[in-house]
């Protein structure tokens, strides 16, 4: 079974990773792309050898040659485009965060369920071998009783006030939505349901979204989680650390390969490199899920859980 993909949105992430991941996947074919700017659309399509090109997403969705769509547009577009694709009988893999709020997420889930199509969310870091190693250590009890997980991350870009990532109506928030959502997805992957969230934010003098956010979470199993995320900071680490009574595990660069494990026996250094193209395992899992008639690793329900946590954080942020 070959999945014929339509790609809606050909910005940075699509250019760097998504198109390549689709074209590298043996079960996939990139047959159509959509971008509002016709010159940029044609350039992208020519570079990637895509036969069908559209400036209107509805025209791409209506194309009979398309089986599934990858939605790589601003967050505010995710819900209407997903619903339109579902109504046309297309499977959907949507960029993160899934939507502006949990209500939109639920609308997307229900539309896909009603049409009998598969919905996935592009939280590709779940596929990192280093993250899987952390999960195995936790599940095996190698860290003892786990007490906490912490992440700190930042994007050095100084976004202009009209960039969709910092316009609330288009992106839904700032670094918490854009980069924090990836880490929250890992928190949920490793420790399950979040029972409570306390949050603090720092507003930006340059745009309407927050510039920094700090979250303190408690999971149903009692573990604490701390997330700090920033926009416009120089050389911010991208660290994940889990601490238990019998040890701790640290990934200093979440996109890298090095994992440090500390126990009573000392420190060990391990290498768990991710895929060269971070999106490749995501696309491979989604197409295999269609073939095996199972949910993808990151389903719409799981994508909504991250939006649930974000909504709780924004609701009580100081």
Short mmCIF file of C-alpha atoms in Angstrom, two decimals:
data_model
loop_
_atom_site.label_atom_id
_atom_site.label_comp_id
_atom_site.label_asym_id
_atom_site.label_seq_id
_atom_site.Cartn_x
_atom_site.Cartn_y
_atom_site.Cartn_z
CA UNK A 1 0.00 0.00 0.00
CA UNK A 2 1.42 3.37 -1.05
CA UNK A 3 0.09 6.42 0.78
CA UNK A 4 -0.24 9.36 -1.58
CA UNK A 5 0.40 12.52 0.42
CA UNK A 6 -0.69 16.09 0.00
CA UNK A 7 1.38 18.63 1.92
CA UNK A 8 -0.44 21.79 3.04
CA UNK A 9 2.11 24.46 3.92
CA UNK A 10 5.66 24.51 2.57
CA UNK A 11 7.42 26.62 5.18
CA UNK A 12 10.57 25.90 7.15
CA UNK A 13 9.62 22.56 8.73
CA UNK A 14 8.16 21.20 5.48
CA UNK A 15 11.22 22.25 3.50
CA UNK A 16 13.75 20.92 6.02
CA UNK A 17 12.13 17.66 7.05
CA UNK A 18 8.58 16.76 6.09
CA UNK A 19 8.94 16.54 2.31
CA UNK A 20 12.16 14.54 2.63
CA UNK A 21 10.65 12.17 5.18
CA UNK A 22 7.68 11.46 2.92
CA UNK A 23 9.86 10.90 -0.14
CA UNK A 24 12.23 8.60 1.82
CA UNK A 25 9.43 6.42 3.17
CA UNK A 26 8.94 3.27 1.05
CA UNK A 27 5.18 3.34 1.67
CA UNK A 28 4.74 7.02 0.75
CA UNK A 29 4.61 9.29 -2.27
CA UNK A 30 4.39 13.09 -2.24
CA UNK A 31 1.88 13.93 -4.98
CA UNK A 32 0.58 17.41 -4.12
CA UNK A 33 1.61 20.57 -2.28
CA UNK A 34 -0.17 23.78 -1.33
CA UNK A 35 1.10 27.27 -0.55
CA UNK A 36 -0.61 30.62 -0.99
CA UNK A 37 2.41 32.22 -2.66
CA UNK A 38 2.50 30.81 -6.19
CA UNK A 39 6.21 31.56 -6.88
CA UNK A 40 7.27 29.88 -3.61
CA UNK A 41 4.86 27.02 -4.27
CA UNK A 42 6.31 26.35 -7.71
CA UNK A 43 9.87 26.57 -6.41
CA UNK A 44 9.14 24.01 -3.69
CA UNK A 45 7.25 21.70 -6.05
CA UNK A 46 10.00 21.88 -8.67
CA UNK A 47 12.72 21.18 -6.11
CA UNK A 48 10.88 18.10 -4.85
CA UNK A 49 9.39 16.87 -8.12
CA UNK A 50 5.77 17.20 -6.98
CA UNK A 51 3.27 16.99 -9.85
CA UNK A 52 0.21 18.69 -8.34
CA UNK A 53 0.40 22.18 -6.86
CA UNK A 54 -2.30 24.44 -5.42
CA UNK A 55 -2.63 27.85 -3.78
CA UNK A 56 -5.94 26.78 -2.18
CA UNK A 57 -5.92 23.97 0.40
CA UNK A 58 -9.50 22.98 -0.48
CA UNK A 59 -8.40 22.16 -4.02
CA UNK A 60 -5.61 19.93 -2.73
CA UNK A 61 -7.96 18.20 -0.30
CA UNK A 62 -10.43 17.53 -3.12
CA UNK A 63 -7.78 15.87 -5.31
CA UNK A 64 -8.69 12.20 -5.78
CA UNK A 65 -5.02 11.19 -5.99
CA UNK A 66 -4.46 12.25 -2.33
CA UNK A 67 -4.94 9.65 0.43
CA UNK A 68 -3.53 11.62 3.37
CA UNK A 69 -2.62 15.22 4.12
CA UNK A 70 0.21 16.59 6.22
CA UNK A 71 -0.86 19.96 7.66
CA UNK A 72 2.12 22.27 8.26
CA UNK A 73 0.34 25.60 8.52
CA UNK A 74 -0.05 28.09 11.42
CA UNK A 75 -1.90 26.61 14.41
CA UNK A 76 -5.11 28.55 13.74
CA UNK A 77 -5.46 26.69 10.41
CA UNK A 78 -5.11 23.19 11.86
CA UNK A 79 -8.72 22.69 12.95
CA UNK A 80 -10.56 23.87 9.81
CA UNK A 81 -8.11 22.15 7.48
CA UNK A 82 -8.26 18.89 9.43
CA UNK A 83 -12.06 18.90 9.42
CA UNK A 84 -12.13 19.66 5.69
CA UNK A 85 -9.70 16.81 5.00
CA UNK A 86 -11.67 14.39 7.19
CA UNK A 87 -14.91 15.31 5.45
CA UNK A 88 -13.19 14.49 2.15
CA UNK A 89 -12.11 11.08 3.46
CA UNK A 90 -8.42 11.94 3.83
CA UNK A 91 -6.20 10.77 6.67
CA UNK A 92 -4.52 13.60 8.56
CA UNK A 93 -1.13 14.10 10.17
CA UNK A 94 -1.07 17.59 11.69
CA UNK A 95 1.82 19.67 13.02
CA UNK A 96 2.09 20.46 16.71
CA UNK A 97 0.53 21.89 18.73
CA UNK A 98 -2.60 20.17 17.50
CA UNK A 99 -4.86 23.24 17.64
CA UNK A 100 -5.45 26.57 19.36
CA UNK A 101 -7.30 24.95 22.29
CA UNK A 102 -8.73 21.60 23.48
CA UNK A 103 -12.17 22.40 22.08
CA UNK A 104 -10.74 22.59 18.57
CA UNK A 105 -8.78 19.38 19.21
CA UNK A 106 -12.01 17.61 20.12
CA UNK A 107 -13.70 18.88 16.96
CA UNK A 108 -10.83 17.45 14.92
CA UNK A 109 -11.02 14.10 16.69
CA UNK A 110 -14.77 13.83 16.18
CA UNK A 111 -14.57 14.80 12.51
CA UNK A 112 -11.97 12.11 11.83
CA UNK A 113 -13.90 9.51 13.80
CA UNK A 114 -17.10 10.32 11.93
CA UNK A 115 -15.36 9.92 8.57
CA UNK A 116 -13.41 6.83 9.61
CA UNK A 117 -10.01 8.37 8.88
CA UNK A 118 -6.82 8.34 10.94
CA UNK A 119 -5.61 11.41 12.83
CA UNK A 120 -2.05 11.83 14.06
CA UNK A 121 -0.05 14.68 15.61
CA UNK A 122 3.60 15.43 14.78
CA UNK A 123 5.21 15.07 18.20
CA UNK A 124 8.19 13.31 16.64
CA UNK A 125 10.45 13.41 19.71
CA UNK A 126 8.68 10.33 21.09
CA UNK A 127 10.62 8.41 18.45
CA UNK A 128 14.05 9.50 19.72
CA UNK A 129 16.06 6.45 20.87
CA UNK A 130 17.36 8.46 23.85
CA UNK A 131 13.80 9.14 24.98
CA UNK A 132 12.94 5.46 24.60
CA UNK A 133 16.01 4.60 26.71
CA UNK A 134 14.77 6.97 29.44
CA UNK A 135 11.36 5.29 29.35
CA UNK A 136 12.94 1.85 29.63
CA UNK A 137 15.03 2.95 32.64
CA UNK A 138 11.92 4.29 34.35
CA UNK A 139 9.83 1.21 33.59
CA UNK A 140 12.60 -1.14 34.73
CA UNK A 141 12.95 0.66 38.07
CA UNK A 142 16.59 1.50 37.39
CA UNK A 143 16.12 5.01 38.82
CA UNK A 144 14.27 3.81 41.89
CA UNK A 145 11.18 5.77 42.84
CA UNK A 146 10.99 8.59 40.30
CA UNK A 147 10.44 11.99 41.87
CA UNK A 148 10.70 14.51 39.05
CA UNK A 149 11.22 15.31 35.41
CA UNK A 150 12.48 18.69 34.20
CA UNK A 151 13.01 20.31 30.83
CA UNK A 152 14.40 23.67 29.83
CA UNK A 153 14.35 24.86 26.22
CA UNK A 154 14.53 28.04 24.18
CA UNK A 155 14.35 29.41 20.66
CA UNK A 156 16.94 32.16 19.98
CA UNK A 157 14.87 33.80 17.23
CA UNK A 158 13.73 37.38 17.85
CA UNK A 159 10.30 37.12 16.28
CA UNK A 160 8.69 40.27 14.82
CA UNK A 161 5.31 41.25 16.22
CA UNK A 162 3.47 39.98 13.11
CA UNK A 163 5.02 36.48 13.09
CA UNK A 164 2.24 33.91 13.54
CA UNK A 165 4.16 32.22 16.37
CA UNK A 166 3.64 35.26 18.61
CA UNK A 167 0.22 36.41 17.37
CA UNK A 168 -2.30 34.84 19.75
CA UNK A 169 -5.05 34.46 17.16
CA UNK A 170 -2.70 32.51 14.87
CA UNK A 171 -0.36 30.60 17.18
CA UNK A 172 -2.36 30.44 20.41
CA UNK A 173 0.58 31.50 22.56
CA UNK A 174 4.34 31.86 22.61
CA UNK A 175 7.11 29.43 23.56
CA UNK A 176 4.78 27.29 25.66
CA UNK A 177 2.68 26.49 22.59
CA UNK A 178 5.49 26.35 20.05
CA UNK A 179 8.38 24.54 21.73
CA UNK A 180 7.03 23.75 25.19
CA UNK A 181 4.33 21.55 23.66
CA UNK A 182 6.97 19.09 22.42
CA UNK A 183 8.35 18.66 25.95
CA UNK A 184 4.90 18.37 27.51
CA UNK A 185 4.16 15.56 25.08
CA UNK A 186 7.24 13.74 26.38
CA UNK A 187 6.16 14.33 29.97
CA UNK A 188 2.81 12.70 29.18
CA UNK A 189 4.51 9.89 27.28
CA UNK A 190 6.75 9.08 30.25
CA UNK A 191 4.40 9.68 33.21
CA UNK A 192 0.81 9.81 32.01
CA UNK A 193 -1.99 12.01 33.26
CA UNK A 194 -1.28 15.47 34.67
CA UNK A 195 -3.46 16.21 37.70
CA UNK A 196 -2.56 19.83 38.37
CA UNK A 197 -0.59 22.68 36.82
CA UNK A 198 0.77 25.91 38.26
CA UNK A 199 2.33 28.39 35.89
CA UNK A 200 4.08 31.72 35.61
CA UNK A 201 4.75 33.75 32.48
CA UNK A 202 6.82 36.74 31.43
CA UNK A 203 5.26 39.00 28.83
CA UNK A 204 7.26 40.34 25.91
CA UNK A 205 7.73 44.04 25.21
CA UNK A 206 7.81 43.25 21.48
CA UNK A 207 4.83 40.95 20.82
CA UNK A 208 1.54 39.87 22.39
CA UNK A 209 2.41 36.27 23.28
CA UNK A 210 4.49 35.43 26.35
CA UNK A 211 8.28 35.45 26.04
CA UNK A 212 8.90 32.93 28.83
CA UNK A 213 6.81 30.41 30.74
CA UNK A 214 7.49 28.15 33.72
CA UNK A 215 5.20 25.26 34.63
CA UNK A 216 5.06 23.08 37.73
CA UNK A 217 3.00 19.93 37.24
CA UNK A 218 1.94 17.00 39.34
CA UNK A 219 1.23 13.70 37.62
CA UNK A 220 -1.35 11.16 38.75
CA UNK A 221 1.46 8.90 39.95
CA UNK A 222 2.90 11.63 42.20
CA UNK A 223 5.87 12.64 40.03
CA UNK A 224 6.57 16.37 39.71
CA UNK A 225 7.34 18.01 36.37
CA UNK A 226 9.01 21.34 35.69
CA UNK A 227 9.12 23.02 32.27
CA UNK A 228 10.84 26.27 31.40
CA UNK A 229 10.64 27.64 27.86
CA UNK A 230 11.81 30.86 26.23
CA UNK A 231 11.77 32.86 23.02
CA UNK A 232 14.68 35.11 22.07
CA UNK A 233 17.34 33.73 24.41
CA UNK A 234 20.96 33.09 23.46
CA UNK A 235 22.45 29.62 23.92
CA UNK A 236 19.59 28.26 26.03
CA UNK A 237 20.08 24.56 26.84
CA UNK A 238 17.67 21.91 25.60
CA UNK A 239 17.89 19.62 28.60
CA UNK A 240 15.71 16.78 29.84
CA UNK A 241 16.42 15.25 33.26
CA UNK A 242 14.64 12.60 35.33
CA UNK A 243 15.56 12.15 38.99
CA UNK A 244 14.73 9.14 41.13
CA UNK A 245 15.77 7.80 44.50
CA UNK A 246 18.35 5.44 42.98
CA UNK A 247 19.67 7.52 40.11
CA UNK A 248 19.12 10.19 37.51
CA UNK A 249 19.29 10.34 33.75
CA UNK A 250 20.16 13.47 31.79
CA UNK A 251 19.99 14.37 28.11
CA UNK A 252 21.81 17.67 27.78
CA UNK A 253 20.80 18.17 24.14
CA UNK A 254 17.41 16.63 23.44
CA UNK A 255 18.06 16.61 19.68
CA UNK A 256 21.48 15.02 20.20
CA UNK A 257 22.61 11.50 20.95
CA UNK A 258 24.32 11.63 24.36
CA UNK A 259 22.64 10.31 27.49
CA UNK A 260 24.20 10.41 30.97
CA UNK A 261 23.13 7.90 33.60
CA UNK A 262 24.06 8.48 37.24
CA UNK A 263 23.61 5.73 39.86
CA UNK A 264 25.34 4.60 43.03
CA UNK A 265 27.86 2.83 40.79
CA UNK A 266 28.89 6.11 39.15
CA UNK A 267 28.27 7.79 35.83
CA UNK A 268 27.94 6.09 32.47
CA UNK A 269 27.76 7.79 29.08
CA UNK A 270 25.59 6.32 26.34
CA UNK A 271 24.99 7.22 22.69
CA UNK A 272 21.50 6.99 21.20
CA UNK A 273 21.46 9.03 17.99
CA UNK A 274 18.11 10.08 16.51
CA UNK A 275 17.20 9.56 12.87
CA UNK A 276 19.05 11.88 10.50
CA UNK A 277 15.66 13.33 9.52
CA UNK A 278 13.67 13.69 12.76
CA UNK A 279 10.38 13.32 10.87
CA UNK A 280 11.24 10.04 9.17
CA UNK A 281 10.13 7.74 12.03
CA UNK A 282 6.94 9.80 12.40
CA UNK A 283 5.98 9.36 8.74
CA UNK A 284 7.00 5.68 8.80
CA UNK A 285 4.82 4.99 11.86
CA UNK A 286 1.82 6.80 10.38
CA UNK A 287 1.91 4.96 7.06
CA UNK A 288 2.45 1.63 8.82
CA UNK A 289 -0.49 2.43 11.11
CA UNK A 290 -2.68 2.89 8.04
CA UNK A 291 -1.47 -0.41 6.63
CA UNK A 292 -1.99 -2.25 9.93
CA UNK A 293 -5.29 -0.44 10.65
CA UNK A 294 -4.12 0.74 14.07
CA UNK A 295 -3.78 4.20 15.68
CA UNK A 296 -0.47 5.99 15.08
CA UNK A 297 1.92 6.36 18.00
CA UNK A 298 0.74 9.93 18.60
CA UNK A 299 -3.02 9.98 18.04
CA UNK A 300 -5.42 12.89 18.15
CA UNK A 301 -6.40 11.94 21.70
CA UNK A 302 -2.76 12.15 22.79
CA UNK A 303 -2.29 15.44 20.96
CA UNK A 304 -5.30 16.87 22.81
CA UNK A 305 -3.79 15.91 26.18
CA UNK A 306 -0.92 18.31 25.56
CA UNK A 307 -3.38 21.09 24.69
CA UNK A 308 -5.27 20.29 27.91
CA UNK A 309 -2.13 20.92 29.96
CA UNK A 310 -1.35 24.12 28.05
CA UNK A 311 -4.87 25.43 28.65
CA UNK A 312 -4.56 24.73 32.39
CA UNK A 313 -1.23 26.57 32.43
CA UNK A 314 -2.48 29.68 30.62
CA UNK A 315 -5.64 29.73 32.77
CA UNK A 316 -3.72 30.15 36.04
CA UNK A 317 -0.46 31.74 34.88
CA UNK A 318 0.75 34.58 37.07
#
